[in-house]
Amino acid sequence: DRGMSSAVDPATPVALDAEPTIVATPVAARPRRWRVAGGAGAAGALGVATGAMPALTLFAELDHRALGRLRVSGRWGRRGAALEDGSATFDWARLQGEACPAAAAIDLGAASLGGCAGIQLGTLRGRGAEIAGARVVWRPWLAPQLAGHVRRPLGARWFFELEVAAAFPLTRDHFYFMPDTTVHRVPAAVFEVAIMLGVSIP
């Protein structure tokens, strides 16, 4: 008989697909464009009343990384003046709004310097005492303002700020005891220095 033979092909392994592996690439957090901050401090003004007037201040601001800051502040100060004919007390209460463009900011390394422009709106009250016919006089206060701010961070959220400002009252009032004893005349420019402590929220 003619022999018959058969050849058996070697087994061909079949590859099984492994389960797909998902690789997650971390995405860096995008820095916030807007930031809210607030704070408080003390100030001293020259020109509002006779001598230097101490004041308290509160502020809130909205800061945009590319555009700059918008700030609203409230301030109140009091100063007494003694004259030969009597005495007077001045109270200065105001709100002010400021715009501080990013283009006017300079990086100083550990601190930053910024320029701001704004407007002051409030009242200046003069009250006479120790004199016959003493009166209380309320006068409106409206003044454009230019200011420089030096800010230094104190950690991730807190910061210290020094402000130097000049305001230009649109109404220059003259306070006097009748008939003609001058107590104070508001000058063309009023100067102010403030130190403040602020915090970013959150």
Coordinates of C-alpha atoms in Angstrom, one line a residue:
D1 CA 0.0 0.0 0.0
R2 CA 1.1 3.4 -0.8
G3 CA 1.8 4.9 2.5
M4 CA -0.1 8.0 3.5
S5 CA 1.3 10.6 5.7
S6 CA -0.1 13.7 7.2
A7 CA 1.7 16.8 8.5
V8 CA 0.4 18.5 11.5
D9 CA 1.0 22.3 11.4
P10 CA 2.3 23.6 14.7
A11 CA -0.2 25.4 16.8
T12 CA -0.4 29.1 16.1
P13 CA -0.9 31.0 19.3
V14 CA -3.8 33.4 19.3
A15 CA -3.0 36.7 21.0
L16 CA -5.8 37.9 23.3
D17 CA -6.2 41.7 23.5
A18 CA -5.5 43.0 26.9
E19 CA -7.9 45.3 28.6
P20 CA -7.1 48.9 27.5
T21 CA -5.1 51.1 29.9
I22 CA -6.4 54.6 30.5
V23 CA -3.6 57.1 31.2
A24 CA -4.7 60.3 32.9
T25 CA -2.6 63.3 32.3
P26 CA -3.0 65.9 35.1
V27 CA -4.1 69.3 34.0
A28 CA -2.5 72.3 35.7
A29 CA -5.0 74.5 37.5
R30 CA -5.6 77.7 35.6
P31 CA -4.9 80.8 37.7
R32 CA -7.9 82.8 38.6
R33 CA -8.4 86.0 36.7
W34 CA -10.4 87.8 39.4
R35 CA -9.6 88.1 43.0
V36 CA -11.5 89.8 45.9
A37 CA -9.7 91.5 48.8
G38 CA -10.4 93.7 51.7
G39 CA -8.7 95.3 54.6
A40 CA -8.4 98.1 57.1
G41 CA -5.8 100.6 58.3
A42 CA -5.0 104.1 59.6
A43 CA -4.3 107.3 57.7
G44 CA -3.2 110.9 58.3
A45 CA -4.2 113.9 56.2
L46 CA -2.8 117.4 55.8
G47 CA -4.9 120.3 54.6
V48 CA -8.4 119.0 55.6
A49 CA -8.2 120.8 58.9
T50 CA -5.7 122.7 61.0
G51 CA -2.8 120.4 61.5
A52 CA -2.7 116.7 60.7
M53 CA -6.0 114.8 60.9
P54 CA -5.9 111.1 61.9
A55 CA -8.4 108.8 60.1
L56 CA -9.5 105.2 60.0
T57 CA -10.1 103.4 56.7
L58 CA -11.8 100.3 55.3
F59 CA -11.5 99.1 51.8
A60 CA -12.7 96.4 49.4
E61 CA -11.3 95.7 46.0
L62 CA -11.7 93.6 42.8
D63 CA -8.4 92.6 41.2
H64 CA -8.0 91.3 37.6
R65 CA -4.7 89.8 36.6
A66 CA -4.5 91.5 33.3
L67 CA -6.5 94.7 33.8
G68 CA -5.7 95.9 37.3
R69 CA -7.7 96.8 40.4
L70 CA -10.9 98.6 41.3
R71 CA -11.2 99.7 44.9
V72 CA -13.8 101.3 47.1
S73 CA -12.8 102.8 50.4
G74 CA -14.5 104.4 53.4
R75 CA -12.6 106.9 55.7
W76 CA -13.5 108.9 58.7
G77 CA -11.2 111.4 60.6
R78 CA -11.5 114.0 63.3
R79 CA -9.3 116.9 64.3
G80 CA -9.6 119.6 66.9
A81 CA -8.2 123.1 66.7
A82 CA -7.8 125.6 69.6
L83 CA -7.6 129.3 69.0
E84 CA -7.6 132.4 71.2
D85 CA -11.2 133.1 70.5
G86 CA -12.5 129.5 70.9
S87 CA -12.1 126.0 69.6
A88 CA -13.3 124.0 66.6
T89 CA -13.6 120.4 65.7
F90 CA -13.5 119.0 62.1
D91 CA -15.0 115.7 61.1
W92 CA -14.2 114.3 57.6
A93 CA -16.3 111.4 56.3
R94 CA -16.0 110.1 52.7
L95 CA -16.2 107.3 50.2
Q96 CA -13.7 107.1 47.4
G97 CA -13.5 105.0 44.3
E98 CA -10.2 104.2 42.6
A99 CA -9.0 102.5 39.4
C100 CA -5.5 101.1 39.4
P101 CA -4.6 99.9 35.9
A102 CA -2.2 97.0 35.5
A103 CA -0.2 99.1 33.0
A104 CA 0.7 101.5 35.8
A105 CA 2.1 98.7 38.1
I106 CA 5.8 98.0 38.5
D107 CA 7.2 94.8 40.0
L108 CA 9.8 95.6 42.7
G109 CA 10.6 92.0 43.5
A110 CA 9.5 91.5 47.1
A111 CA 6.8 94.3 46.6
S112 CA 4.9 96.0 43.8
L113 CA 4.2 99.7 43.0
G114 CA 0.9 100.8 41.5
G115 CA -0.6 104.1 40.4
C116 CA -4.3 104.9 40.9
A117 CA -6.7 107.6 40.0
G118 CA -10.1 108.2 41.6
I119 CA -12.7 110.5 43.2
Q120 CA -13.5 111.4 46.8
L121 CA -17.1 112.1 47.8
G122 CA -18.2 113.0 51.3
T123 CA -18.7 115.8 53.9
L124 CA -16.5 118.1 56.0
R125 CA -18.1 119.3 59.2
G126 CA -16.9 122.2 61.2
R127 CA -18.2 122.7 64.8
G128 CA -17.4 125.7 66.9
A129 CA -17.1 125.6 70.7
E130 CA -16.2 128.0 73.6
I131 CA -17.5 130.9 71.7
A132 CA -20.7 132.9 71.6
G133 CA -23.0 131.9 68.8
A134 CA -21.1 128.7 68.0
R135 CA -22.5 126.9 65.0
V136 CA -22.1 123.5 63.2
V137 CA -21.4 123.8 59.5
W138 CA -21.7 120.9 57.0
R139 CA -20.0 121.2 53.6
P140 CA -19.9 118.8 50.7
W141 CA -16.5 117.3 49.8
L142 CA -15.7 116.4 46.2
A143 CA -12.2 115.9 45.1
P144 CA -10.3 114.0 42.3
Q145 CA -7.4 112.0 43.6
L146 CA -4.1 110.6 42.5
A147 CA -2.4 107.9 44.6
G148 CA 0.6 105.5 44.7
H149 CA 0.4 102.2 46.4
V150 CA 3.3 100.0 47.5
R151 CA 2.1 96.5 48.3
R152 CA 4.1 93.7 50.0
P153 CA 2.7 90.1 50.3
L154 CA 2.7 88.6 53.8
G155 CA 2.2 84.9 52.8
A156 CA -0.3 83.5 50.3
R157 CA -3.3 85.7 51.2
W158 CA -2.3 88.6 53.5
F159 CA -0.5 91.7 52.4
F160 CA 0.7 95.1 53.7
E161 CA 0.1 98.3 51.8
L162 CA 1.4 101.9 52.0
E163 CA -0.5 104.6 50.2
V164 CA 0.5 108.2 49.4
A165 CA -2.2 110.3 47.9
A166 CA -3.0 113.9 46.8
A167 CA -6.5 115.2 46.4
F168 CA -7.7 118.4 44.8
P169 CA -10.9 119.7 46.4
L170 CA -13.4 121.3 43.9
T171 CA -14.8 123.4 46.7
R172 CA -12.3 125.2 48.9
D173 CA -14.3 126.2 52.0
H174 CA -13.4 128.9 54.5
F175 CA -14.2 128.2 58.1
Y176 CA -14.2 131.2 60.5
F177 CA -15.5 132.6 63.8
M178 CA -17.6 135.7 63.2
P179 CA -16.9 138.3 62.3
D180 CA -13.5 137.6 60.7
T181 CA -11.4 135.1 62.7
T182 CA -10.2 132.5 60.3
V183 CA -10.2 128.9 61.7
H184 CA -9.2 127.0 58.5
R185 CA -9.2 127.5 54.8
V186 CA -9.1 124.3 52.6
P187 CA -6.1 124.5 50.3
A188 CA -5.9 123.6 46.6
A189 CA -4.3 120.2 47.4
V190 CA -4.7 117.9 50.3
F191 CA -2.2 115.1 51.0
E192 CA -2.7 111.8 52.8
V193 CA -0.6 108.8 53.9
A194 CA -2.2 105.5 54.9
I195 CA -0.9 102.1 56.1
M196 CA -3.2 99.1 55.6
L197 CA -3.4 95.4 56.2
G198 CA -5.4 93.4 53.7
V199 CA -6.4 89.8 52.9
S200 CA -7.5 88.1 49.7
I201 CA -10.8 86.2 49.8
P202 CA -10.6 83.2 49.5

